[in-house]
Amino acid sequence: MATGYSTVVDILVSEFRCAEEELSPDSTMENVDLDSLAQVEFAVALENRSGRPFSEDQLTLDTTLGEIAAFLDAAPAVSASHEK
């Protein structure tokens, strides 16, 4: 989970100005306090950074950062031939 989790934290800290010390694998999207637009932007950032498809529908208020990281670690990367 380290790779996916470090990606999640890096995006939240660098792009959404979240305080790293306030984040944990058990933090939910509600705890992170991203509004609905920011959640969509977070999903796009996750996909751009990881190369793995990620839908904003996968981000609910109850989704934990650990669950997001586990998805990133388990999902296959999109091959370059399928990208724009």
Coordinates of N, CA, C and O in Angstrom, one line a residue, residues 14-83:
S14 N 0.3 18.5 -2.1 CA 0.9 19.4 -3.1 C -0.2 20.1 -3.9 O 0.0 21.3 -4.2
E15 N -1.3 19.5 -4.2 CA -2.3 20.1 -5.0 C -3.6 20.6 -4.3 O -4.2 21.5 -4.8
F16 N -3.8 20.1 -3.1 CA -5.0 20.5 -2.3 C -4.6 21.2 -1.0 O -5.5 21.5 -0.2
R17 N -3.4 21.3 -0.8 CA -2.8 22.0 0.4 C -3.4 21.4 1.8 O -3.7 22.1 2.7
C18 N -3.5 20.1 1.8 CA -3.8 19.4 3.0 C -2.6 19.3 3.9 O -1.5 19.2 3.3
A19 N -2.8 19.3 5.2 CA -1.6 19.2 6.1 C -1.3 17.7 6.2 O -2.2 16.9 6.6
E20 N -0.1 17.3 5.8 CA 0.3 15.9 5.8 C 0.1 15.2 7.2 O -0.3 14.1 7.3
E21 N 0.4 16.0 8.3 CA 0.3 15.4 9.6 C -1.1 15.1 10.0 O -1.4 14.3 10.9
E22 N -2.1 15.6 9.3 CA -3.5 15.4 9.6 C -4.1 14.2 8.7 O -5.2 13.9 8.9
L23 N -3.3 13.6 7.9 CA -3.7 12.6 7.0 C -3.3 11.2 7.5 O -2.2 11.1 8.1
S24 N -4.1 10.2 7.4 CA -3.8 8.8 7.7 C -4.6 7.9 6.8 O -5.5 8.3 6.2
P25 N -4.2 6.6 6.7 CA -4.9 5.7 5.9 C -6.4 5.6 6.3 O -7.2 5.3 5.5
D26 N -6.7 5.9 7.6 CA -8.1 5.8 8.0 C -8.9 7.1 7.8 O -10.1 7.1 8.1
S27 N -8.2 8.1 7.4 CA -8.9 9.4 7.1 C -9.9 9.2 5.9 O -9.6 8.6 4.9
T28 N -11.1 9.7 6.1 CA -12.1 9.6 5.0 C -12.1 10.8 4.2 O -11.5 11.8 4.5
M29 N -12.7 10.8 3.0 CA -12.9 12.0 2.2 C -13.6 13.1 3.0 O -13.3 14.2 2.8
E30 N -14.5 12.7 3.8 CA -15.2 13.7 4.7 C -14.2 14.4 5.6 O -14.2 15.6 5.8
N31 N -13.3 13.6 6.2 CA -12.2 14.1 7.1 C -11.3 15.1 6.3 O -10.8 16.1 6.9
V32 N -11.0 14.8 5.1 CA -10.1 15.6 4.3 C -10.7 16.9 3.9 O -10.1 17.9 3.6
D33 N -12.1 16.9 3.9 CA -12.9 18.1 3.7 C -12.7 18.7 2.3 O -12.6 19.9 2.1
L34 N -12.7 17.8 1.2 CA -12.8 18.3 -0.1 C -14.2 18.4 -0.6 O -15.0 17.5 -0.4
D35 N -14.6 19.6 -1.2 CA -15.9 19.7 -1.7 C -16.1 18.9 -2.9 O -15.1 18.2 -3.4
S36 N -17.3 18.8 -3.5 CA -17.6 17.9 -4.6 C -16.7 18.2 -5.8 O -16.2 17.3 -6.5
L37 N -16.5 19.5 -6.1 CA -15.6 19.8 -7.2 C -14.2 19.4 -7.0 O -13.5 18.8 -7.9
A38 N -13.7 19.6 -5.8 CA -12.3 19.2 -5.4 C -12.2 17.6 -5.5 O -11.1 17.1 -5.9
Q39 N -13.3 16.9 -5.1 CA -13.2 15.4 -5.2 C -13.0 15.0 -6.7 O -12.3 14.1 -7.0
V40 N -13.7 15.7 -7.6 CA -13.6 15.4 -9.0 C -12.2 15.7 -9.5 O -11.5 14.9 -10.2
E41 N -11.6 16.8 -9.1 CA -10.3 17.2 -9.4 C -9.3 16.2 -8.8 O -8.3 15.9 -9.4
F42 N -9.5 15.7 -7.6 CA -8.7 14.7 -7.0 C -8.7 13.4 -7.8 O -7.6 12.8 -8.0
A43 N -9.9 13.0 -8.2 CA -10.0 11.8 -9.0 C -9.2 11.9 -10.3 O -8.4 11.0 -10.7
V44 N -9.2 13.1 -11.0 CA -8.5 13.3 -12.2 C -7.0 13.3 -11.9 O -6.2 12.7 -12.6
A45 N -6.6 13.9 -10.8 CA -5.2 14.0 -10.4 C -4.7 12.6 -10.1 O -3.5 12.2 -10.5
L46 N -5.5 11.8 -9.5 CA -5.1 10.4 -9.2 C -4.8 9.6 -10.5 O -3.8 8.9 -10.6
E47 N -5.8 9.8 -11.4 CA -5.6 9.1 -12.7 C -4.4 9.6 -13.5 O -3.6 8.8 -14.0
N48 N -4.2 10.9 -13.5 CA -3.1 11.5 -14.2 C -1.7 11.0 -13.6 O -0.8 10.7 -14.3
R49 N -1.7 11.0 -12.3 CA -0.4 10.6 -11.6 C -0.1 9.1 -11.7 O 1.0 8.7 -11.9
S50 N -1.2 8.3 -11.6 CA -0.9 6.9 -11.5 C -1.1 6.1 -12.8 O -0.6 5.0 -12.9
G51 N -1.7 6.7 -13.8 CA -2.0 6.0 -15.0 C -3.1 5.0 -14.9 O -3.3 4.2 -15.8
R52 N -3.8 5.0 -13.8 CA -4.9 4.1 -13.5 C -6.2 4.8 -13.6 O -6.3 5.9 -13.0
P53 N -7.2 4.2 -14.2 CA -8.5 4.8 -14.3 C -9.1 4.9 -12.9 O -9.1 4.0 -12.1
F54 N -9.6 6.1 -12.7 CA -10.2 6.4 -11.4 C -11.4 7.3 -11.6 O -11.2 8.4 -12.1
S55 N -12.5 6.9 -11.1 CA -13.7 7.7 -11.3 C -14.1 8.4 -10.0 O -13.9 7.9 -8.9
E56 N -14.6 9.6 -10.2 CA -15.0 10.4 -9.0 C -16.2 9.7 -8.3 O -16.4 9.9 -7.1
D57 N -16.8 8.7 -8.9 CA -17.9 7.9 -8.3 C -17.3 7.0 -7.2 O -18.0 6.5 -6.4
Q58 N -16.0 6.8 -7.3 CA -15.3 5.9 -6.3 C -15.0 6.7 -5.1 O -14.5 6.1 -4.1
L59 N -15.2 8.0 -5.1 CA -14.9 8.8 -3.9 C -16.2 9.2 -3.2 O -16.8 10.2 -3.7
T60 N -16.5 8.6 -2.2 CA -17.7 9.0 -1.4 C -17.1 9.6 -0.1 O -15.9 9.5 0.2
L61 N -18.0 10.2 0.7 CA -17.6 10.7 1.9 C -17.0 9.7 2.9 O -16.1 10.0 3.7
D62 N -17.4 8.4 2.7 CA -16.9 7.4 3.6 C -15.7 6.7 3.1 O -15.1 5.8 3.8
T63 N -15.2 7.0 1.9 CA -14.0 6.3 1.3 C -12.8 6.8 2.1 O -12.6 8.0 2.3
T64 N -12.0 5.8 2.5 CA -10.7 6.2 3.2 C -9.6 6.3 2.3 O -9.6 5.8 1.2
L65 N -8.6 7.0 2.7 CA -7.4 7.2 1.9 C -6.7 5.8 1.7 O -6.1 5.6 0.6
G66 N -6.8 5.0 2.7 CA -6.3 3.6 2.6 C -7.0 2.8 1.5 O -6.3 2.1 0.7
E67 N -8.3 3.0 1.4 CA -9.0 2.3 0.3 C -8.6 2.8 -1.1 O -8.5 2.0 -2.0
I68 N -8.5 4.1 -1.2 CA -8.0 4.7 -2.4 C -6.7 4.2 -2.8 O -6.4 3.8 -4.0
A69 N -5.8 4.1 -1.8 CA -4.4 3.6 -2.1 C -4.4 2.2 -2.5 O -3.7 1.8 -3.4
A70 N -5.3 1.4 -1.8 CA -5.4 0.0 -2.2 C -5.9 -0.2 -3.6 O -5.4 -1.1 -4.4
F71 N -6.8 0.6 -4.0 CA -7.3 0.6 -5.4 C -6.2 0.9 -6.4 O -6.0 0.2 -7.4
L72 N -5.4 1.9 -6.1 CA -4.3 2.3 -6.9 C -3.3 1.2 -7.1 O -2.7 1.0 -8.1
D73 N -3.0 0.6 -6.0 CA -2.0 -0.5 -6.0 C -2.5 -1.8 -6.7 O -1.7 -2.5 -7.3
A74 N -3.8 -2.0 -6.7 CA -4.3 -3.2 -7.3 C -4.8 -3.0 -8.7 O -4.8 -4.0 -9.5
A75 N -5.1 -1.8 -9.1 CA -5.6 -1.6 -10.5 C -4.5 -1.6 -11.5 O -3.4 -1.1 -11.3
P76 N -4.8 -2.2 -12.7 CA -3.8 -2.2 -13.7 C -3.6 -0.8 -14.3 O -4.6 0.0 -14.4
A77 N -2.4 -0.4 -14.7 CA -2.2 0.9 -15.3 C -2.8 0.9 -16.7 O -2.8 -0.1 -17.4
V78 N -3.2 2.0 -17.2 CA -3.7 2.2 -18.6 C -2.5 2.2 -19.5 O -1.5 3.0 -19.2
S79 N -2.5 1.5 -20.5 CA -1.4 1.5 -21.4 C -1.4 2.7 -22.3 O -2.4 3.4 -22.5
A80 N -0.2 3.1 -22.7 CA 0.0 4.4 -23.5 C -0.9 4.4 -24.8 O -1.3 5.4 -25.2
S81 N -1.2 3.2 -25.3 CA -1.9 3.1 -26.6 C -3.4 3.5 -26.3 O -4.1 3.8 -27.3
H82 N -3.9 3.4 -25.1 CA -5.2 3.8 -24.8 C -5.4 5.2 -24.3 O -6.5 5.7 -24.1
E83 N -4.3 5.9 -24.1 CA -4.4 7.3 -23.7 C -4.6 8.2 -24.9 O -4.3 7.8 -26.1

